[in-house]
CSV table of C-alpha atoms in Angstrom, one decimal:
chain,number,residue,atom,x,y,z
A,1,UNK,CA,-32.7,-2.2,27.9
A,2,UNK,CA,-32.5,0.9,26.1
A,3,UNK,CA,-30.0,0.9,23.5
A,4,UNK,CA,-27.3,4.4,22.4
A,5,UNK,CA,-30.0,6.3,21.6
A,6,UNK,CA,-29.7,9.9,19.2
A,7,UNK,CA,-31.1,13.1,18.8
A,8,UNK,CA,-31.9,14.0,17.2
A,9,UNK,CA,-32.7,11.6,13.6
A,10,UNK,CA,-31.9,14.8,12.0
A,11,UNK,CA,-31.0,18.0,12.0
A,12,UNK,CA,-30.9,20.8,9.3
A,13,UNK,CA,-28.9,23.8,9.9
A,14,UNK,CA,-28.5,27.5,8.1
A,15,UNK,CA,-24.2,27.9,7.6
A,16,UNK,CA,-23.2,29.1,9.6
A,17,UNK,CA,-25.1,27.9,12.5
A,18,UNK,CA,-24.5,26.1,14.9
A,19,UNK,CA,-25.7,22.4,15.9
A,20,UNK,CA,-25.8,20.1,18.7
A,21,UNK,CA,-26.0,16.7,18.7
A,22,UNK,CA,-26.8,14.1,21.3
A,23,UNK,CA,-26.0,10.6,22.3
A,24,UNK,CA,-26.8,8.7,25.1
A,25,UNK,CA,-25.1,5.3,26.1
A,26,UNK,CA,-26.2,2.5,27.1
A,27,UNK,CA,-27.3,2.0,31.0
A,28,UNK,CA,-24.0,1.3,32.1
A,29,UNK,CA,-21.6,1.7,29.2
A,30,UNK,CA,-19.3,4.9,30.1
A,31,UNK,CA,-17.4,4.5,26.7
A,32,UNK,CA,-18.4,6.3,24.0
A,33,UNK,CA,-17.2,7.7,20.3
A,34,UNK,CA,-18.7,10.2,17.8
A,35,UNK,CA,-18.8,9.4,13.9
A,36,UNK,CA,-19.4,10.7,11.0
A,37,UNK,CA,-20.1,9.3,7.7
A,38,UNK,CA,-20.2,10.6,3.8
A,39,UNK,CA,-22.5,8.2,1.6
A,40,UNK,CA,-20.8,5.1,0.0
A,41,UNK,CA,-18.0,5.7,2.4
A,42,UNK,CA,-17.3,4.0,5.9
A,43,UNK,CA,-17.4,5.4,9.1
A,44,UNK,CA,-14.6,7.6,10.5
A,45,UNK,CA,-13.4,7.9,13.9
A,46,UNK,CA,-13.5,12.1,15.6
A,47,UNK,CA,-13.2,11.1,19.2
A,48,UNK,CA,-13.1,9.5,21.9
A,49,UNK,CA,-14.8,10.5,25.5
A,50,UNK,CA,-15.0,9.0,29.2
A,51,UNK,CA,-17.3,10.7,31.5
A,52,UNK,CA,-16.0,14.3,31.9
A,53,UNK,CA,-13.1,13.6,29.4
A,54,UNK,CA,-11.6,13.9,26.1
A,55,UNK,CA,-9.4,11.0,25.2
A,56,UNK,CA,-8.7,10.8,22.0
A,57,UNK,CA,-9.9,13.9,19.1
A,58,UNK,CA,-7.6,12.7,16.6
A,59,UNK,CA,-9.6,12.5,14.0
A,60,UNK,CA,-11.5,16.0,14.9
A,61,UNK,CA,-11.0,19.0,13.3
A,62,UNK,CA,-9.3,21.3,15.1
A,63,UNK,CA,-12.0,25.1,14.7
A,64,UNK,CA,-15.4,24.5,15.4
A,65,UNK,CA,-15.9,20.9,16.3
A,66,UNK,CA,-15.5,20.3,20.2
A,67,UNK,CA,-17.0,17.5,21.9
A,68,UNK,CA,-18.3,17.2,26.2
A,69,UNK,CA,-19.3,14.0,28.3
A,70,UNK,CA,-20.5,15.4,31.6
A,71,UNK,CA,-20.9,13.5,34.6
A,72,UNK,CA,-24.7,13.3,33.7
A,73,UNK,CA,-26.1,13.6,31.0
A,74,UNK,CA,-25.7,12.5,27.6
A,75,UNK,CA,-22.5,13.1,25.0
A,76,UNK,CA,-22.8,16.6,22.1
A,77,UNK,CA,-21.5,16.8,20.1
A,78,UNK,CA,-21.5,20.3,18.1
A,79,UNK,CA,-20.4,21.9,15.3
A,80,UNK,CA,-20.2,25.9,14.9
A,81,UNK,CA,-20.8,28.3,11.9
A,82,UNK,CA,-21.6,25.1,10.5
A,83,UNK,CA,-20.0,24.8,6.3
A,84,UNK,CA,-22.1,22.2,3.6
A,85,UNK,CA,-19.7,20.6,3.5
A,86,UNK,CA,-20.5,19.1,7.1
A,87,UNK,CA,-23.4,17.7,5.9
A,88,UNK,CA,-22.8,13.4,6.9
A,89,UNK,CA,-24.5,11.1,9.5
A,90,UNK,CA,-22.6,11.3,12.6
A,91,UNK,CA,-22.9,8.1,14.9
A,92,UNK,CA,-22.7,7.2,17.8
A,93,UNK,CA,-21.4,4.1,19.6
A,94,UNK,CA,-21.0,3.3,23.0
A,95,UNK,CA,-19.5,0.6,24.9
A,96,UNK,CA,-19.3,-1.1,28.8
A,97,UNK,CA,-14.9,-1.2,29.3
A,98,UNK,CA,-12.0,-0.6,26.6
A,99,UNK,CA,-8.8,-1.5,26.8
A,100,UNK,CA,-5.2,-1.9,25.1
A,101,UNK,CA,-6.9,-5.5,25.0
A,102,UNK,CA,-9.5,-3.8,22.7
A,103,UNK,CA,-10.9,-2.5,21.0
A,104,UNK,CA,-14.7,-4.3,21.9
A,105,UNK,CA,-17.5,-4.7,20.8
A,106,UNK,CA,-19.4,-1.1,19.9
A,107,UNK,CA,-23.5,-0.3,20.2
A,108,UNK,CA,-24.0,1.8,17.5
A,109,UNK,CA,-27.0,4.9,17.9
A,110,UNK,CA,-29.1,5.3,14.6
A,111,UNK,CA,-27.2,8.3,13.6
A,112,UNK,CA,-28.2,11.9,13.1
A,113,UNK,CA,-28.3,12.9,10.1
A,114,UNK,CA,-27.0,16.3,9.2
A,115,UNK,CA,-28.2,19.4,5.6
A,116,UNK,CA,-26.4,22.3,6.2
A,117,UNK,CA,-28.2,24.2,4.0
B,1,UNK,CA,-2.5,4.3,10.7
B,2,UNK,CA,-4.3,1.0,9.8
B,3,UNK,CA,-5.8,1.8,6.2
B,4,UNK,CA,-6.9,-1.1,4.8
B,5,UNK,CA,-9.4,-2.1,2.3
B,6,UNK,CA,-12.7,-4.7,2.2
B,7,UNK,CA,-13.3,-6.3,-1.7
B,8,UNK,CA,-16.0,-5.9,-3.5
B,9,UNK,CA,-16.6,-2.4,-2.9
B,10,UNK,CA,-20.2,-4.4,-4.2
B,11,UNK,CA,-22.0,-7.7,-5.1
B,12,UNK,CA,-24.7,-8.7,-6.4
B,13,UNK,CA,-26.6,-12.4,-5.5
B,14,UNK,CA,-28.9,-15.0,-5.8
B,15,UNK,CA,-30.9,-15.5,-2.3
B,16,UNK,CA,-29.8,-18.9,-1.5
B,17,UNK,CA,-26.0,-17.9,-2.9
B,18,UNK,CA,-24.0,-17.5,-0.4
B,19,UNK,CA,-21.8,-13.7,0.1
B,20,UNK,CA,-18.1,-13.7,0.3
B,21,UNK,CA,-16.7,-10.6,1.3
B,22,UNK,CA,-12.6,-9.5,2.7
B,23,UNK,CA,-10.8,-7.7,4.4
B,24,UNK,CA,-7.1,-6.2,4.2
B,25,UNK,CA,-5.3,-4.4,6.8
B,26,UNK,CA,-1.5,-3.5,7.3
B,27,UNK,CA,-0.5,-2.9,10.4
B,28,UNK,CA,-0.2,-5.6,13.8
B,29,UNK,CA,-4.1,-6.5,15.5
B,30,UNK,CA,-5.8,-7.4,18.0
B,31,UNK,CA,-8.5,-8.5,16.7
B,32,UNK,CA,-11.3,-7.6,13.4
B,33,UNK,CA,-14.8,-7.1,14.1
B,34,UNK,CA,-17.0,-7.3,11.9
B,35,UNK,CA,-20.4,-4.7,11.5
B,36,UNK,CA,-23.5,-4.1,9.5
B,37,UNK,CA,-25.3,-1.4,8.4
B,38,UNK,CA,-28.6,-1.7,6.9
B,39,UNK,CA,-30.1,1.3,4.8
B,40,UNK,CA,-30.4,4.0,6.9
B,41,UNK,CA,-29.1,3.2,10.1
B,42,UNK,CA,-27.3,2.5,12.5
B,43,UNK,CA,-23.8,-0.6,13.1
B,44,UNK,CA,-24.6,-3.5,14.1
B,45,UNK,CA,-21.8,-5.8,15.3
B,46,UNK,CA,-21.7,-9.5,14.1
B,47,UNK,CA,-18.7,-10.8,15.0
B,48,UNK,CA,-15.6,-10.5,16.8
B,49,UNK,CA,-12.2,-12.5,16.0
B,50,UNK,CA,-8.8,-12.1,19.0
B,51,UNK,CA,-5.8,-12.3,16.6
B,52,UNK,CA,-4.6,-15.9,17.7
B,53,UNK,CA,-8.0,-17.4,16.3
B,54,UNK,CA,-8.3,-18.7,12.7
B,55,UNK,CA,-12.3,-18.8,12.3
B,56,UNK,CA,-15.6,-18.6,13.6
B,57,UNK,CA,-19.4,-19.0,13.2
B,58,UNK,CA,-21.7,-17.7,14.2
B,59,UNK,CA,-25.1,-19.1,12.6
B,60,UNK,CA,-25.0,-18.1,8.9
B,61,UNK,CA,-21.9,-16.1,9.2
B,62,UNK,CA,-17.9,-17.9,9.0
B,63,UNK,CA,-15.6,-15.3,9.7
B,64,UNK,CA,-11.5,-15.9,9.4
B,65,UNK,CA,-8.4,-14.1,10.0
B,66,UNK,CA,-5.2,-15.1,8.3
B,67,UNK,CA,-2.6,-12.7,10.0
B,68,UNK,CA,0.0,-14.2,8.2
B,69,UNK,CA,-1.6,-12.3,5.2
B,70,UNK,CA,-3.3,-9.2,7.4
B,71,UNK,CA,-6.2,-10.5,6.0
B,72,UNK,CA,-10.0,-11.6,6.9
B,73,UNK,CA,-12.6,-12.9,4.7
B,74,UNK,CA,-16.1,-12.7,6.0
B,75,UNK,CA,-18.7,-15.4,4.1
B,76,UNK,CA,-22.4,-15.9,4.6
B,77,UNK,CA,-24.1,-18.7,3.4
B,78,UNK,CA,-27.4,-19.6,2.6
B,79,UNK,CA,-28.0,-15.4,1.8
B,80,UNK,CA,-31.7,-14.5,2.0
B,81,UNK,CA,-33.5,-11.4,0.7
B,82,UNK,CA,-33.1,-9.5,4.9
B,83,UNK,CA,-28.4,-9.9,3.7
B,84,UNK,CA,-28.8,-6.6,1.8
B,85,UNK,CA,-26.7,-4.7,3.9
B,86,UNK,CA,-23.0,-2.6,4.2
B,87,UNK,CA,-20.7,-5.0,5.2
B,88,UNK,CA,-17.7,-3.5,7.1
B,89,UNK,CA,-14.7,-5.0,8.8
B,90,UNK,CA,-13.3,-2.7,12.1
B,91,UNK,CA,-9.8,-3.4,12.5
B,92,UNK,CA,-7.5,-2.3,15.5
B,93,UNK,CA,-5.2,-2.6,18.3
B,94,UNK,CA,-2.2,-1.9,17.5
B,95,UNK,CA,0.1,0.8,19.2
B,96,UNK,CA,-2.1,0.3,22.2
B,97,UNK,CA,-5.2,1.6,19.8
B,98,UNK,CA,-8.8,1.4,22.6
B,99,UNK,CA,-10.3,2.8,18.7
B,100,UNK,CA,-10.6,0.7,15.6
B,101,UNK,CA,-10.4,1.5,11.8
B,102,UNK,CA,-13.1,0.7,9.7
B,103,UNK,CA,-12.9,0.6,5.6
B,104,UNK,CA,-15.6,1.8,2.9
B,105,UNK,CA,-17.7,-1.5,3.2
B,106,UNK,CA,-18.6,-3.8,0.8
B,107,UNK,CA,-22.2,-3.7,-0.3
B,108,UNK,CA,-23.9,-6.3,-0.7
B,109,UNK,CA,-27.1,-7.1,-2.4
B,110,UNK,CA,-29.8,-10.7,-3.1
B,111,UNK,CA,-32.7,-10.3,-4.7
B,112,UNK,CA,-35.0,-12.5,-4.0
Protein backbone atom coordinates (compact mmCIF):
# COMPACT_ATOMS: atom_id res chain seq x y z
CA UNK A 1 0.00 0.00 0.00
CA UNK A 2 1.75 3.11 -1.22
CA UNK A 3 1.95 5.99 1.20
CA UNK A 4 0.95 9.58 0.56
CA UNK A 5 2.66 10.82 -2.55
CA UNK A 6 3.51 14.38 -3.37
CA UNK A 7 5.05 15.84 -6.47
CA UNK A 8 7.13 17.55 -7.38
CA UNK A 9 9.49 17.19 -4.43
CA UNK A 10 11.21 20.43 -5.32
CA UNK A 11 9.76 23.31 -7.31
CA UNK A 12 11.46 26.54 -8.29
CA UNK A 13 9.35 29.38 -9.59
CA UNK A 14 10.08 32.97 -10.45
CA UNK A 15 8.01 35.71 -8.85
CA UNK A 16 4.69 36.04 -10.62
CA UNK A 17 4.55 32.47 -11.92
CA UNK A 18 2.09 29.81 -10.84
CA UNK A 19 2.91 26.85 -8.63
CA UNK A 20 0.92 23.60 -8.71
CA UNK A 21 1.49 21.07 -5.99
CA UNK A 22 -0.02 17.62 -6.23
CA UNK A 23 -0.94 15.13 -3.54
CA UNK A 24 -2.22 11.58 -3.86
CA UNK A 25 -3.58 10.32 -0.54
CA UNK A 26 -3.16 6.80 0.73
CA UNK A 27 -5.42 4.27 -0.90
CA UNK A 28 -8.80 4.33 0.78
CA UNK A 29 -8.32 7.75 2.35
CA UNK A 30 -10.82 10.39 1.35
CA UNK A 31 -9.69 13.18 3.70
CA UNK A 32 -6.80 15.41 2.64
CA UNK A 33 -5.09 18.19 4.55
CA UNK A 34 -2.53 20.72 3.34
CA UNK A 35 0.02 22.35 5.64
CA UNK A 36 2.81 24.86 5.20
CA UNK A 37 6.06 24.74 7.13
CA UNK A 38 8.66 27.46 7.34
CA UNK A 39 12.21 26.62 8.50
CA UNK A 40 12.46 25.88 12.23
CA UNK A 41 8.69 26.21 12.62
CA UNK A 42 5.77 23.88 13.06
CA UNK A 43 3.11 23.06 10.54
CA UNK A 44 0.46 25.64 9.78
CA UNK A 45 -2.87 24.26 8.64
CA UNK A 46 -4.08 25.58 5.31
CA UNK A 47 -7.03 23.59 4.02
CA UNK A 48 -8.98 20.37 4.59
CA UNK A 49 -10.76 18.68 1.71
CA UNK A 50 -12.86 15.66 1.00
CA UNK A 51 -13.58 14.39 -2.49
CA UNK A 52 -15.04 17.29 -4.48
CA UNK A 53 -15.54 19.40 -1.34
CA UNK A 54 -13.56 21.98 0.58
CA UNK A 55 -14.47 21.43 4.21
CA UNK A 56 -12.26 23.97 5.96
CA UNK A 57 -10.06 26.55 4.26
CA UNK A 58 -9.64 28.81 7.26
CA UNK A 59 -5.83 28.62 7.12
CA UNK A 60 -5.46 29.41 3.46
CA UNK A 61 -4.86 32.99 2.27
CA UNK A 62 -7.91 34.33 0.47
CA UNK A 63 -5.96 35.58 -2.49
CA UNK A 64 -3.74 33.65 -4.89
CA UNK A 65 -4.22 30.29 -3.12
CA UNK A 66 -6.73 27.64 -4.08
CA UNK A 67 -7.15 23.92 -3.53
CA UNK A 68 -9.19 21.13 -5.02
CA UNK A 69 -9.68 17.40 -4.59
CA UNK A 70 -11.53 16.13 -7.65
CA UNK A 71 -13.50 12.93 -7.88
CA UNK A 72 -10.66 11.43 -9.88
CA UNK A 73 -7.01 12.27 -9.51
CA UNK A 74 -4.83 13.94 -6.92
CA UNK A 75 -5.52 16.91 -4.73
CA UNK A 76 -4.00 20.12 -6.10
CA UNK A 77 -2.76 23.14 -4.18
CA UNK A 78 -2.41 26.04 -6.57
CA UNK A 79 -0.55 29.26 -5.84
CA UNK A 80 -0.93 31.99 -8.41
CA UNK A 81 1.50 34.87 -8.90
CA UNK A 82 3.96 33.51 -6.37
CA UNK A 83 5.98 35.85 -4.18
CA UNK A 84 9.16 35.20 -2.24
CA UNK A 85 7.18 34.82 0.98
CA UNK A 86 5.52 31.72 -0.49
CA UNK A 87 8.83 29.87 -0.28
CA UNK A 88 8.27 27.04 2.17
CA UNK A 89 7.73 23.32 2.46
CA UNK A 90 4.16 22.28 1.72
CA UNK A 91 2.98 19.02 3.20
CA UNK A 92 -0.06 17.00 2.41
CA UNK A 93 -1.59 14.50 4.81
CA UNK A 94 -4.48 12.09 4.55
CA UNK A 95 -6.66 10.19 6.97
CA UNK A 96 -9.23 7.45 6.49
CA UNK A 97 -11.84 9.09 8.66
CA UNK A 98 -12.73 12.43 10.19
CA UNK A 99 -15.46 13.20 12.68
CA UNK A 100 -16.03 15.17 15.83
CA UNK A 101 -14.30 12.54 17.92
CA UNK A 102 -11.10 13.35 16.08
CA UNK A 103 -8.69 14.49 14.94
CA UNK A 104 -7.27 11.13 13.90
CA UNK A 105 -3.85 9.91 12.92
CA UNK A 106 -2.65 11.60 9.78
CA UNK A 107 -0.32 10.13 7.20
CA UNK A 108 2.05 12.65 5.69
CA UNK A 109 3.68 12.88 2.32
CA UNK A 110 7.35 13.83 1.87
CA UNK A 111 6.47 17.43 1.06
CA UNK A 112 7.10 19.82 -1.80
CA UNK A 113 9.78 22.41 -1.25
CA UNK A 114 8.84 25.55 -3.11
CA UNK A 115 11.50 28.15 -3.79
CA UNK A 116 10.49 31.45 -5.30
CA UNK A 117 13.33 33.38 -6.90
CA UNK B 1 -7.43 28.62 18.58
CA UNK B 2 -5.63 26.03 20.59
CA UNK B 3 -2.23 27.66 20.74
CA UNK B 4 0.24 25.90 22.92
CA UNK B 5 3.88 25.48 23.47
CA UNK B 6 6.39 22.69 23.34
CA UNK B 7 9.48 22.82 25.44
CA UNK B 8 12.30 22.72 25.31
CA UNK B 9 12.79 24.10 21.82
CA UNK B 10 16.00 22.14 21.53
CA UNK B 11 17.46 19.22 23.44
CA UNK B 12 20.91 17.71 23.10
CA UNK B 13 21.76 14.47 24.88
CA UNK B 14 24.09 11.49 24.71
CA UNK B 15 23.10 8.10 23.39
CA UNK B 16 21.59 5.99 26.14
CA UNK B 17 20.12 8.92 28.05
CA UNK B 18 16.41 9.61 28.31
CA UNK B 19 14.78 12.52 26.51
CA UNK B 20 11.68 14.27 27.79
CA UNK B 21 9.65 16.75 25.78
CA UNK B 22 6.62 18.64 26.97
CA UNK B 23 3.56 20.07 25.31
CA UNK B 24 0.98 22.44 26.76
CA UNK B 25 -2.34 23.61 25.39
CA UNK B 26 -5.08 26.01 26.36
CA UNK B 27 -8.47 24.56 25.47
CA UNK B 28 -10.10 21.18 25.93
CA UNK B 29 -9.13 18.42 23.54
CA UNK B 30 -10.39 15.06 22.28
CA UNK B 31 -6.92 13.71 21.93
CA UNK B 32 -3.30 14.64 21.61
CA UNK B 33 -0.84 13.15 19.15
CA UNK B 34 2.92 13.09 18.89
CA UNK B 35 4.75 13.09 15.56
CA UNK B 36 8.39 12.86 14.54
CA UNK B 37 9.99 14.64 11.62
CA UNK B 38 13.40 13.76 10.33
CA UNK B 39 15.22 16.53 8.52
CA UNK B 40 13.77 17.13 5.08
CA UNK B 41 11.01 14.54 5.50
CA UNK B 42 7.32 14.42 6.24
CA UNK B 43 5.91 13.80 9.71
CA UNK B 44 5.50 10.31 11.06
CA UNK B 45 2.82 9.52 13.62
CA UNK B 46 4.12 8.11 16.91
CA UNK B 47 1.32 7.93 19.47
CA UNK B 48 -2.25 9.17 19.97
CA UNK B 49 -3.52 9.56 23.52
CA UNK B 50 -7.19 10.26 24.18
CA UNK B 51 -8.43 12.78 26.70
CA UNK B 52 -9.65 9.99 29.00
CA UNK B 53 -6.25 8.28 29.03
CA UNK B 54 -3.37 9.20 31.29
CA UNK B 55 -0.49 7.19 29.89
CA UNK B 56 0.43 5.20 26.80
CA UNK B 57 3.48 3.24 25.80
CA UNK B 58 4.92 2.23 22.47
CA UNK B 59 8.31 0.56 22.55
CA UNK B 60 10.76 3.06 24.04
CA UNK B 61 8.17 5.84 23.95
CA UNK B 62 6.00 6.83 26.88
CA UNK B 63 3.38 9.54 26.63
CA UNK B 64 1.49 11.04 29.53
CA UNK B 65 -1.47 13.38 29.51
CA UNK B 66 -2.61 15.58 32.38
CA UNK B 67 -5.86 17.26 31.36
CA UNK B 68 -6.07 19.20 34.62
CA UNK B 69 -2.78 20.90 33.77
CA UNK B 70 -3.45 20.83 30.03
CA UNK B 71 -0.10 19.28 29.35
CA UNK B 72 1.49 16.19 27.87
CA UNK B 73 4.97 14.77 27.87
CA UNK B 74 6.84 12.43 25.56
CA UNK B 75 9.62 10.36 27.08
CA UNK B 76 12.10 8.50 24.90
CA UNK B 77 14.08 6.03 26.96
CA UNK B 78 17.57 4.78 26.13
CA UNK B 79 17.87 7.18 23.22
CA UNK B 80 19.75 6.33 20.06
CA UNK B 81 21.43 8.50 17.44
CA UNK B 82 18.60 7.51 15.09
CA UNK B 83 16.14 9.29 17.40
CA UNK B 84 17.62 12.60 16.26
CA UNK B 85 14.66 14.48 14.79
CA UNK B 86 12.08 17.15 15.56
CA UNK B 87 9.13 16.07 17.66
CA UNK B 88 5.75 17.77 17.43
CA UNK B 89 2.62 17.48 19.48
CA UNK B 90 -0.70 17.97 17.74
CA UNK B 91 -3.79 18.68 19.79
CA UNK B 92 -7.30 19.13 18.67
CA UNK B 93 -10.92 18.21 18.92
CA UNK B 94 -12.25 21.17 20.81
CA UNK B 95 -15.52 22.38 19.37
CA UNK B 96 -15.72 19.45 16.97
CA UNK B 97 -12.67 20.52 15.00
CA UNK B 98 -11.21 17.79 12.82
CA UNK B 99 -7.97 19.72 12.44
CA UNK B 100 -5.00 19.11 14.72
CA UNK B 101 -2.97 22.12 15.81
CA UNK B 102 0.77 21.59 15.68
CA UNK B 103 3.30 23.30 17.90
CA UNK B 104 6.73 24.52 16.86
CA UNK B 105 8.31 21.30 17.98
CA UNK B 106 11.31 20.19 19.97
CA UNK B 107 14.53 19.58 18.08
CA UNK B 108 16.28 16.57 19.60
CA UNK B 109 19.91 15.74 18.90
CA UNK B 110 21.28 12.47 20.23
CA UNK B 111 25.05 12.29 20.13
CA UNK B 112 26.59 8.85 19.53
